[in-house]
Amino acid sequence: MRARFEGEEGHRLLLEILKRHELVEHHNELALALAAKGEIVALTEGSVLIAQGDGTNHVFLVIAGECEILINERSVAKRGPGTSVGEMSFLCPESPRSATVKAIKPTVCLKLAEMDLRSLADEYPKLGMSLARTMAKRLREREKFHSTPNPLPVLFIGSSVEGLPVATKIVTGLKHDKILPRLWSKPGLFSPGGVTIDELLREVRDADFAVFVFGPDDLIASRGEKYQVPRDNVIFELGLFMGLLSHDRTYIVMATKSPIKIPTDLLR
């Protein structure tokens, strides 16, 4: 892909793309200055552009392709053409990288030294304003959508009181693994004096993964037949975690031959 942006025609294409970039906003002279200062970098799928914790401070403008942002190996965002990555080093050049940036398809970026970008921001105040807006947006996104994953992953374990023996065995089985199990079995979620939703939401925000123990806790009648089902608060917690933590980070544990009626709507 790098060849597309080399030579006279490639330079023209690069300038056209830069003019539409969120940091340039159709400023012709700024696009020319960035192209002159920057270095074209091509990445294959899976290549790491920035590694979390390292001391580099380059800023990259994404020209083509797509990158994934990962914090402690957890994907938190994606960046495509017209966006930038590594711009937080402009704010704190002495700080280590707070995230890893990896190409998820063949990608081309314009690499700029933090010092060169700072010099251009002094020369073109528009760039400084665009950088400030972009960094404020990134900080709001992180605050609103992406709590930083824990250094040691936290596993929320939800269970009824009856399912505690199984939940406790899960905790015991993980004692030698690099994961922090957090057992939750508080009854009365829906009772006036019971656990508040706010308390449960705090657990969601603190967790990286969740597992729920489904047991034959209650008996219900449905369409003339009786079924054993998990406790209603455990089902509620499962739905809450699937919605907020994501489906692929939420699991169910139950006996292989259990006659339990599963809430299939939650598992689709």
PDB file of C-alpha atoms in Angstrom:
ATOM      1  CA  MET A   1       0.000   0.000   0.000  1.00  0.00           C
ATOM      2  CA  ARG A   2       2.914   2.333   0.593  1.00  0.00           C
ATOM      3  CA  ALA A   3       3.565   2.576  -3.170  1.00  0.00           C
ATOM      4  CA  ARG A   4       0.209   4.307  -3.609  1.00  0.00           C
ATOM      5  CA  PHE A   5       1.594   7.348  -1.802  1.00  0.00           C
ATOM      6  CA  GLU A   6       5.013   7.546  -3.468  1.00  0.00           C
ATOM      7  CA  GLY A   7       6.016   9.583  -6.492  1.00  0.00           C
ATOM      8  CA  GLU A   8       4.276  12.648  -7.861  1.00  0.00           C
ATOM      9  CA  GLU A   9       0.834  11.055  -8.128  1.00  0.00           C
ATOM     10  CA  GLY A  10       1.180   9.444  -4.707  1.00  0.00           C
ATOM     11  CA  HIS A  11       2.116  12.792  -3.155  1.00  0.00           C
ATOM     12  CA  ARG A  12      -0.958  14.392  -4.714  1.00  0.00           C
ATOM     13  CA  LEU A  13      -3.151  11.608  -3.307  1.00  0.00           C
ATOM     14  CA  LEU A  14      -1.554  11.985   0.133  1.00  0.00           C
ATOM     15  CA  LEU A  15      -2.277  15.720   0.153  1.00  0.00           C
ATOM     16  CA  GLU A  16      -5.911  15.155  -0.823  1.00  0.00           C
ATOM     17  CA  ILE A  17      -6.366  12.696   2.040  1.00  0.00           C
ATOM     18  CA  LEU A  18      -4.549  14.953   4.514  1.00  0.00           C
ATOM     19  CA  LYS A  19      -6.792  17.891   3.645  1.00  0.00           C
ATOM     20  CA  ARG A  20      -9.790  15.846   4.794  1.00  0.00           C
ATOM     21  CA  HIS A  21      -8.078  14.723   8.006  1.00  0.00           C
ATOM     22  CA  GLU A  22      -9.640  15.736  11.355  1.00  0.00           C
ATOM     23  CA  LEU A  23      -6.465  17.624  12.334  1.00  0.00           C
ATOM     24  CA  VAL A  24      -6.167  19.534   9.044  1.00  0.00           C
ATOM     25  CA  GLU A  25      -9.723  20.453   8.080  1.00  0.00           C
ATOM     26  CA  HIS A  26      -8.983  21.548   4.492  1.00  0.00           C
ATOM     27  CA  HIS A  27      -6.032  23.801   5.365  1.00  0.00           C
ATOM     28  CA  ASN A  28      -3.842  23.470   2.244  1.00  0.00           C
ATOM     29  CA  GLU A  29      -0.623  24.879   3.713  1.00  0.00           C
ATOM     30  CA  LEU A  30      -0.932  22.712   6.821  1.00  0.00           C
ATOM     31  CA  ALA A  31      -1.426  19.604   4.679  1.00  0.00           C
ATOM     32  CA  LEU A  32       1.737  20.462   2.722  1.00  0.00           C
ATOM     33  CA  ALA A  33       3.709  21.070   5.931  1.00  0.00           C
ATOM     34  CA  LEU A  34       2.602  17.762   7.476  1.00  0.00           C
ATOM     35  CA  ALA A  35       3.489  15.861   4.312  1.00  0.00           C
ATOM     36  CA  ALA A  36       6.942  17.482   4.286  1.00  0.00           C
ATOM     37  CA  LYS A  37       7.648  16.678   7.948  1.00  0.00           C
ATOM     38  CA  GLY A  38       6.084  13.231   8.067  1.00  0.00           C
ATOM     39  CA  GLU A  39       7.244   9.776   7.046  1.00  0.00           C
ATOM     40  CA  ILE A  40       4.994   7.259   5.303  1.00  0.00           C
ATOM     41  CA  VAL A  41       4.750   4.031   7.328  1.00  0.00           C
ATOM     42  CA  ALA A  42       3.103   0.885   5.955  1.00  0.00           C
ATOM     43  CA  LEU A  43       1.877  -1.909   8.219  1.00  0.00           C
ATOM     44  CA  THR A  44       0.700  -5.407   7.465  1.00  0.00           C
ATOM     45  CA  GLU A  45      -2.286  -6.898   9.262  1.00  0.00           C
ATOM     46  CA  GLY A  46      -1.339  -7.676  12.864  1.00  0.00           C
ATOM     47  CA  SER A  47       1.654  -5.329  12.970  1.00  0.00           C
ATOM     48  CA  VAL A  48       2.056  -3.241  16.131  1.00  0.00           C
ATOM     49  CA  LEU A  49       2.369   0.489  15.550  1.00  0.00           C
ATOM     50  CA  ILE A  50       2.538   1.515  19.225  1.00  0.00           C
ATOM     51  CA  ALA A  51       3.190  -0.769  22.213  1.00  0.00           C
ATOM     52  CA  GLN A  52       1.622  -0.013  25.581  1.00  0.00           C
ATOM     53  CA  GLY A  53       4.236   1.065  28.108  1.00  0.00           C
ATOM     54  CA  ASP A  54       6.985   2.020  25.676  1.00  0.00           C
ATOM     55  CA  GLY A  55       8.666   5.424  25.698  1.00  0.00           C
ATOM     56  CA  THR A  56       8.129   6.528  22.096  1.00  0.00           C
ATOM     57  CA  ASN A  57       6.229   9.723  21.396  1.00  0.00           C
ATOM     58  CA  HIS A  58       5.513   9.808  17.665  1.00  0.00           C
ATOM     59  CA  VAL A  59       2.028  10.722  16.467  1.00  0.00           C
ATOM     60  CA  PHE A  60       0.491   8.861  13.526  1.00  0.00           C
ATOM     61  CA  LEU A  61      -2.156  10.121  11.123  1.00  0.00           C
ATOM     62  CA  VAL A  62      -4.084   7.186   9.658  1.00  0.00           C
ATOM     63  CA  ILE A  63      -4.129   7.555   5.871  1.00  0.00           C
ATOM     64  CA  ALA A  64      -5.567   4.188   4.825  1.00  0.00           C
ATOM     65  CA  GLY A  65      -6.570   0.930   6.512  1.00  0.00           C
ATOM     66  CA  GLU A  66      -7.658   0.479  10.114  1.00  0.00           C
ATOM     67  CA  CYS A  67      -6.053   0.144  13.550  1.00  0.00           C
ATOM     68  CA  GLU A  68      -7.282  -1.309  16.816  1.00  0.00           C
ATOM     69  CA  ILE A  69      -6.625   0.301  20.209  1.00  0.00           C
ATOM     70  CA  LEU A  70      -5.924  -2.160  23.027  1.00  0.00           C
ATOM     71  CA  ILE A  71      -5.438  -1.546  26.753  1.00  0.00           C
ATOM     72  CA  ASN A  72      -3.976  -4.517  28.623  1.00  0.00           C
ATOM     73  CA  GLU A  73      -4.746  -6.609  25.507  1.00  0.00           C
ATOM     74  CA  ARG A  74      -8.420  -5.620  25.574  1.00  0.00           C
ATOM     75  CA  SER A  75      -9.830  -3.915  22.481  1.00  0.00           C
ATOM     76  CA  VAL A  76     -11.374  -0.548  23.346  1.00  0.00           C
ATOM     77  CA  ALA A  77     -11.609   1.311  20.008  1.00  0.00           C
ATOM     78  CA  LYS A  78     -10.778   1.342  16.305  1.00  0.00           C
ATOM     79  CA  ARG A  79      -9.290   4.117  14.201  1.00  0.00           C
ATOM     80  CA  GLY A  80      -9.554   4.512  10.440  1.00  0.00           C
ATOM     81  CA  PRO A  81      -8.611   7.062   7.760  1.00  0.00           C
ATOM     82  CA  GLY A  82      -8.965  10.659   8.879  1.00  0.00           C
ATOM     83  CA  THR A  83      -8.124   9.905  12.511  1.00  0.00           C
ATOM     84  CA  SER A  84      -4.896   9.922  14.504  1.00  0.00           C
ATOM     85  CA  VAL A  85      -3.261   7.642  17.074  1.00  0.00           C
ATOM     86  CA  GLY A  86      -0.647   8.447  19.685  1.00  0.00           C
ATOM     87  CA  GLU A  87      -1.738  12.072  19.928  1.00  0.00           C
ATOM     88  CA  MET A  88      -1.770  11.940  23.738  1.00  0.00           C
ATOM     89  CA  SER A  89       2.042  12.121  23.602  1.00  0.00           C
ATOM     90  CA  PHE A  90       1.565  15.707  22.426  1.00  0.00           C
ATOM     91  CA  LEU A  91       0.004  16.420  25.818  1.00  0.00           C
ATOM     92  CA  CYS A  92       2.393  14.293  27.927  1.00  0.00           C
ATOM     93  CA  PRO A  93       5.540  13.493  25.891  1.00  0.00           C
ATOM     94  CA  GLU A  94       7.349  12.170  28.979  1.00  0.00           C
ATOM     95  CA  SER A  95       4.672   9.563  29.818  1.00  0.00           C
ATOM     96  CA  PRO A  96       4.774   5.939  28.592  1.00  0.00           C
ATOM     97  CA  ARG A  97       2.245   4.852  26.014  1.00  0.00           C
ATOM     98  CA  SER A  98      -1.137   4.134  27.600  1.00  0.00           C
ATOM     99  CA  ALA A  99      -2.333   1.714  24.904  1.00  0.00           C
ATOM    100  CA  THR A 100      -1.218  -0.601  22.132  1.00  0.00           C
ATOM    101  CA  VAL A 101      -2.143   0.235  18.541  1.00  0.00           C
ATOM    102  CA  LYS A 102      -2.274  -2.686  16.127  1.00  0.00           C
ATOM    103  CA  ALA A 103      -3.167  -2.792  12.420  1.00  0.00           C
ATOM    104  CA  ILE A 104      -6.211  -5.001  11.812  1.00  0.00           C
ATOM    105  CA  LYS A 105      -5.847  -4.698   8.034  1.00  0.00           C
ATOM    106  CA  PRO A 106      -3.066  -3.396   5.759  1.00  0.00           C
ATOM    107  CA  THR A 107      -2.601   0.186   6.934  1.00  0.00           C
ATOM    108  CA  VAL A 108      -0.689   3.306   5.932  1.00  0.00           C
ATOM    109  CA  CYS A 109       0.074   6.109   8.401  1.00  0.00           C
ATOM    110  CA  LEU A 110       1.954   9.388   8.305  1.00  0.00           C
ATOM    111  CA  LYS A 111       4.473   9.283  11.162  1.00  0.00           C
ATOM    112  CA  LEU A 112       5.331  12.587  12.841  1.00  0.00           C
ATOM    113  CA  ALA A 113       7.801  13.282  15.633  1.00  0.00           C
ATOM    114  CA  GLU A 114       6.141  14.933  18.629  1.00  0.00           C
ATOM    115  CA  MET A 115       8.662  17.791  18.425  1.00  0.00           C
ATOM    116  CA  ASP A 116       7.839  18.416  14.745  1.00  0.00           C
ATOM    117  CA  LEU A 117       4.108  18.343  15.452  1.00  0.00           C
ATOM    118  CA  ARG A 118       4.577  20.815  18.298  1.00  0.00           C
ATOM    119  CA  SER A 119       6.559  23.107  15.997  1.00  0.00           C
ATOM    120  CA  LEU A 120       3.800  22.947  13.373  1.00  0.00           C
ATOM    121  CA  ALA A 121       1.163  23.664  16.030  1.00  0.00           C
ATOM    122  CA  ASP A 122       3.084  26.825  16.951  1.00  0.00           C
ATOM    123  CA  GLU A 123       3.194  27.835  13.293  1.00  0.00           C
ATOM    124  CA  TYR A 124      -0.399  26.855  12.519  1.00  0.00           C
ATOM    125  CA  PRO A 125      -2.695  27.608  15.512  1.00  0.00           C
ATOM    126  CA  LYS A 126      -5.478  25.737  13.717  1.00  0.00           C
ATOM    127  CA  LEU A 127      -3.519  22.501  14.235  1.00  0.00           C
ATOM    128  CA  GLY A 128      -3.166  23.191  17.952  1.00  0.00           C
ATOM    129  CA  MET A 129      -6.920  23.753  18.248  1.00  0.00           C
ATOM    130  CA  SER A 130      -7.665  20.576  16.287  1.00  0.00           C
ATOM    131  CA  LEU A 131      -5.300  18.571  18.488  1.00  0.00           C
ATOM    132  CA  ALA A 132      -6.937  19.969  21.631  1.00  0.00           C
ATOM    133  CA  ARG A 133     -10.409  19.037  20.382  1.00  0.00           C
ATOM    134  CA  THR A 134      -9.260  15.567  19.367  1.00  0.00           C
ATOM    135  CA  MET A 135      -7.599  14.878  22.720  1.00  0.00           C
ATOM    136  CA  ALA A 136     -10.652  16.149  24.616  1.00  0.00           C
ATOM    137  CA  LYS A 137     -12.835  13.850  22.518  1.00  0.00           C
ATOM    138  CA  ARG A 138     -10.573  10.858  23.224  1.00  0.00           C
ATOM    139  CA  LEU A 139     -10.654  11.559  26.960  1.00  0.00           C
ATOM    140  CA  ARG A 140     -14.449  11.838  26.940  1.00  0.00           C
ATOM    141  CA  GLU A 141     -14.735   8.587  25.008  1.00  0.00           C
ATOM    142  CA  ARG A 142     -12.486   6.796  27.452  1.00  0.00           C
ATOM    143  CA  GLU A 143     -14.367   8.184  30.443  1.00  0.00           C
ATOM    144  CA  LYS A 144     -17.778   7.359  28.995  1.00  0.00           C
ATOM    145  CA  PHE A 145     -17.244   4.034  27.280  1.00  0.00           C
ATOM    146  CA  HIS A 146     -13.963   2.432  28.258  1.00  0.00           C
ATOM    147  CA  SER A 147     -12.941   1.905  31.813  1.00  0.00           C
ATOM    148  CA  THR A 148      -9.307   0.853  31.843  1.00  0.00           C
ATOM    149  CA  PRO A 149      -9.012  -2.929  32.251  1.00  0.00           C
ATOM    150  CA  ASN A 150      -7.504  -4.098  35.521  1.00  0.00           C
ATOM    151  CA  PRO A 151      -3.811  -5.144  35.529  1.00  0.00           C
ATOM    152  CA  LEU A 152      -5.040  -8.440  37.015  1.00  0.00           C
ATOM    153  CA  PRO A 153      -8.333  -9.359  35.252  1.00  0.00           C
ATOM    154  CA  VAL A 154     -11.346  -9.400  37.563  1.00  0.00           C
ATOM    155  CA  LEU A 155     -13.844 -12.250  37.130  1.00  0.00           C
ATOM    156  CA  PHE A 156     -17.304 -11.560  38.520  1.00  0.00           C
ATOM    157  CA  ILE A 157     -18.998 -14.799  39.651  1.00  0.00           C
ATOM    158  CA  GLY A 158     -22.771 -14.608  40.060  1.00  0.00           C
ATOM    159  CA  SER A 159     -24.731 -17.295  41.855  1.00  0.00           C
ATOM    160  CA  SER A 160     -27.782 -17.978  43.954  1.00  0.00           C
ATOM    161  CA  VAL A 161     -27.223 -19.143  47.523  1.00  0.00           C
ATOM    162  CA  GLU A 162     -27.993 -22.681  46.345  1.00  0.00           C
ATOM    163  CA  GLY A 163     -25.296 -22.449  43.678  1.00  0.00           C
ATOM    164  CA  LEU A 164     -22.585 -21.302  46.089  1.00  0.00           C
ATOM    165  CA  PRO A 165     -20.851 -24.724  46.323  1.00  0.00           C
ATOM    166  CA  VAL A 166     -20.215 -24.623  42.555  1.00  0.00           C
ATOM    167  CA  ALA A 167     -19.232 -20.936  42.616  1.00  0.00           C
ATOM    168  CA  THR A 168     -16.814 -21.581  45.469  1.00  0.00           C
ATOM    169  CA  LYS A 169     -15.187 -24.410  43.514  1.00  0.00           C
ATOM    170  CA  ILE A 170     -14.657 -22.015  40.603  1.00  0.00           C
ATOM    171  CA  VAL A 171     -12.873 -19.615  42.958  1.00  0.00           C
ATOM    172  CA  THR A 172     -10.720 -22.455  44.315  1.00  0.00           C
ATOM    173  CA  GLY A 173      -9.894 -23.702  40.822  1.00  0.00           C
ATOM    174  CA  LEU A 174      -8.589 -20.274  39.806  1.00  0.00           C
ATOM    175  CA  LYS A 175      -6.360 -19.661  42.814  1.00  0.00           C
ATOM    176  CA  HIS A 176      -3.170 -20.378  40.834  1.00  0.00           C
ATOM    177  CA  ASP A 177      -4.216 -18.380  37.750  1.00  0.00           C
ATOM    178  CA  LYS A 178      -3.539 -14.731  37.003  1.00  0.00           C
ATOM    179  CA  ILE A 179      -7.131 -13.686  37.568  1.00  0.00           C
ATOM    180  CA  LEU A 180      -8.987 -12.192  40.519  1.00  0.00           C
ATOM    181  CA  PRO A 181     -12.335 -13.957  41.131  1.00  0.00           C
ATOM    182  CA  ARG A 182     -15.000 -11.871  42.838  1.00  0.00           C
ATOM    183  CA  LEU A 183     -17.858 -13.967  44.204  1.00  0.00           C
ATOM    184  CA  TRP A 184     -21.279 -12.326  44.338  1.00  0.00           C
ATOM    185  CA  SER A 185     -24.247 -14.130  45.870  1.00  0.00           C
ATOM    186  CA  LYS A 186     -26.249 -11.383  47.512  1.00  0.00           C
ATOM    187  CA  PRO A 187     -29.966 -12.218  47.747  1.00  0.00           C
ATOM    188  CA  GLY A 188     -32.910  -9.855  47.535  1.00  0.00           C
ATOM    189  CA  LEU A 189     -31.978  -7.814  44.476  1.00  0.00           C
ATOM    190  CA  PHE A 190     -35.589  -6.828  43.945  1.00  0.00           C
ATOM    191  CA  SER A 191     -36.599  -6.445  47.594  1.00  0.00           C
ATOM    192  CA  PRO A 192     -37.018  -2.945  49.140  1.00  0.00           C
ATOM    193  CA  GLY A 193     -34.099  -3.480  51.502  1.00  0.00           C
ATOM    194  CA  GLY A 194     -32.011  -5.507  49.080  1.00  0.00           C
ATOM    195  CA  VAL A 195     -29.048  -4.807  46.832  1.00  0.00           C
ATOM    196  CA  THR A 196     -29.359  -1.638  44.749  1.00  0.00           C
ATOM    197  CA  ILE A 197     -28.845  -1.550  41.003  1.00  0.00           C
ATOM    198  CA  ASP A 198     -26.099   1.041  41.527  1.00  0.00           C
ATOM    199  CA  GLU A 199     -24.113  -1.454  43.571  1.00  0.00           C
ATOM    200  CA  LEU A 200     -24.433  -4.060  40.847  1.00  0.00           C
ATOM    201  CA  LEU A 201     -23.446  -1.521  38.178  1.00  0.00           C
ATOM    202  CA  ARG A 202     -20.266  -0.793  40.128  1.00  0.00           C
ATOM    203  CA  GLU A 203     -19.476  -4.499  39.940  1.00  0.00           C
ATOM    204  CA  VAL A 204     -19.957  -4.411  36.153  1.00  0.00           C
ATOM    205  CA  ARG A 205     -17.597  -1.455  35.808  1.00  0.00           C
ATOM    206  CA  ASP A 206     -14.949  -3.192  37.924  1.00  0.00           C
ATOM    207  CA  ALA A 207     -15.134  -6.545  36.107  1.00  0.00           C
ATOM    208  CA  ASP A 208     -13.305  -7.727  32.996  1.00  0.00           C
ATOM    209  CA  PHE A 209     -15.204 -11.024  32.680  1.00  0.00           C
ATOM    210  CA  ALA A 210     -18.261 -12.615  34.287  1.00  0.00           C
ATOM    211  CA  VAL A 211     -19.523 -16.150  34.860  1.00  0.00           C
ATOM    212  CA  PHE A 212     -22.917 -17.158  36.232  1.00  0.00           C
ATOM    213  CA  VAL A 213     -23.812 -20.425  37.922  1.00  0.00           C
ATOM    214  CA  PHE A 214     -27.163 -21.708  36.669  1.00  0.00           C
ATOM    215  CA  GLY A 215     -28.837 -24.227  38.936  1.00  0.00           C
ATOM    216  CA  PRO A 216     -32.363 -25.636  39.442  1.00  0.00           C
ATOM    217  CA  ASP A 217     -33.193 -22.941  41.977  1.00  0.00           C
ATOM    218  CA  ASP A 218     -36.904 -22.406  41.304  1.00  0.00           C
ATOM    219  CA  LEU A 219     -39.862 -24.201  39.743  1.00  0.00           C
ATOM    220  CA  ILE A 220     -42.127 -22.446  37.234  1.00  0.00           C
ATOM    221  CA  ALA A 221     -45.158 -23.448  35.185  1.00  0.00           C
ATOM    222  CA  SER A 222     -45.074 -22.605  31.481  1.00  0.00           C
ATOM    223  CA  ARG A 223     -47.655 -23.704  28.888  1.00  0.00           C
ATOM    224  CA  GLY A 224     -49.022 -26.321  31.196  1.00  0.00           C
ATOM    225  CA  GLU A 225     -45.633 -27.810  32.069  1.00  0.00           C
ATOM    226  CA  LYS A 226     -43.336 -27.327  35.032  1.00  0.00           C
ATOM    227  CA  TYR A 227     -39.658 -26.422  34.628  1.00  0.00           C
ATOM    228  CA  GLN A 228     -36.689 -25.902  36.898  1.00  0.00           C
ATOM    229  CA  VAL A 229     -35.106 -22.505  36.295  1.00  0.00           C
ATOM    230  CA  PRO A 230     -32.233 -20.422  37.716  1.00  0.00           C
ATOM    231  CA  ARG A 231     -33.047 -17.785  40.340  1.00  0.00           C
ATOM    232  CA  ASP A 232     -34.554 -14.654  38.758  1.00  0.00           C
ATOM    233  CA  ASN A 233     -31.866 -12.313  40.100  1.00  0.00           C
ATOM    234  CA  VAL A 234     -29.111 -14.475  38.537  1.00  0.00           C
ATOM    235  CA  ILE A 235     -30.883 -14.270  35.156  1.00  0.00           C
ATOM    236  CA  PHE A 236     -31.203 -10.507  35.590  1.00  0.00           C
ATOM    237  CA  GLU A 237     -27.509 -10.184  36.404  1.00  0.00           C
ATOM    238  CA  LEU A 238     -26.608 -12.269  33.337  1.00  0.00           C
ATOM    239  CA  GLY A 239     -28.599  -9.953  31.064  1.00  0.00           C
ATOM    240  CA  LEU A 240     -27.085  -6.866  32.665  1.00  0.00           C
ATOM    241  CA  PHE A 241     -23.517  -8.105  32.217  1.00  0.00           C
ATOM    242  CA  MET A 242     -24.141  -9.241  28.639  1.00  0.00           C
ATOM    243  CA  GLY A 243     -25.468  -5.796  27.801  1.00  0.00           C
ATOM    244  CA  LEU A 244     -22.740  -3.779  29.506  1.00  0.00           C
ATOM    245  CA  LEU A 245     -19.675  -6.028  29.537  1.00  0.00           C
ATOM    246  CA  SER A 246     -20.448  -7.746  26.178  1.00  0.00           C
ATOM    247  CA  HIS A 247     -21.682 -11.180  25.193  1.00  0.00           C
ATOM    248  CA  ASP A 248     -18.227 -12.635  24.518  1.00  0.00           C
ATOM    249  CA  ARG A 249     -16.992 -11.795  28.039  1.00  0.00           C
ATOM    250  CA  THR A 250     -19.956 -13.312  29.859  1.00  0.00           C
ATOM    251  CA  TYR A 251     -20.290 -17.054  30.519  1.00  0.00           C
ATOM    252  CA  ILE A 252     -22.695 -19.596  32.020  1.00  0.00           C
ATOM    253  CA  VAL A 253     -21.760 -22.664  34.083  1.00  0.00           C
ATOM    254  CA  MET A 254     -24.280 -25.474  34.533  1.00  0.00           C
ATOM    255  CA  ALA A 255     -24.396 -29.272  34.789  1.00  0.00           C
ATOM    256  CA  THR A 256     -24.160 -30.940  31.362  1.00  0.00           C
ATOM    257  CA  LYS A 257     -27.332 -32.997  31.885  1.00  0.00           C
ATOM    258  CA  SER A 258     -29.187 -30.381  33.867  1.00  0.00           C
ATOM    259  CA  PRO A 259     -32.962 -30.172  33.191  1.00  0.00           C
ATOM    260  CA  ILE A 260     -32.859 -26.393  33.664  1.00  0.00           C
ATOM    261  CA  LYS A 261     -34.882 -24.234  31.291  1.00  0.00           C
ATOM    262  CA  ILE A 262     -32.438 -21.705  29.820  1.00  0.00           C
ATOM    263  CA  PRO A 263     -33.517 -18.142  28.938  1.00  0.00           C
ATOM    264  CA  THR A 264     -32.614 -18.575  25.266  1.00  0.00           C
ATOM    265  CA  ASP A 265     -33.434 -14.965  24.374  1.00  0.00           C
ATOM    266  CA  LEU A 266     -30.374 -13.919  26.384  1.00  0.00           C
ATOM    267  CA  LEU A 267     -28.104 -16.407  24.632  1.00  0.00           C
ATOM    268  CA  ARG A 268     -28.726 -15.411  21.005  1.00  0.00           C
TER     269      ARG A 268
END
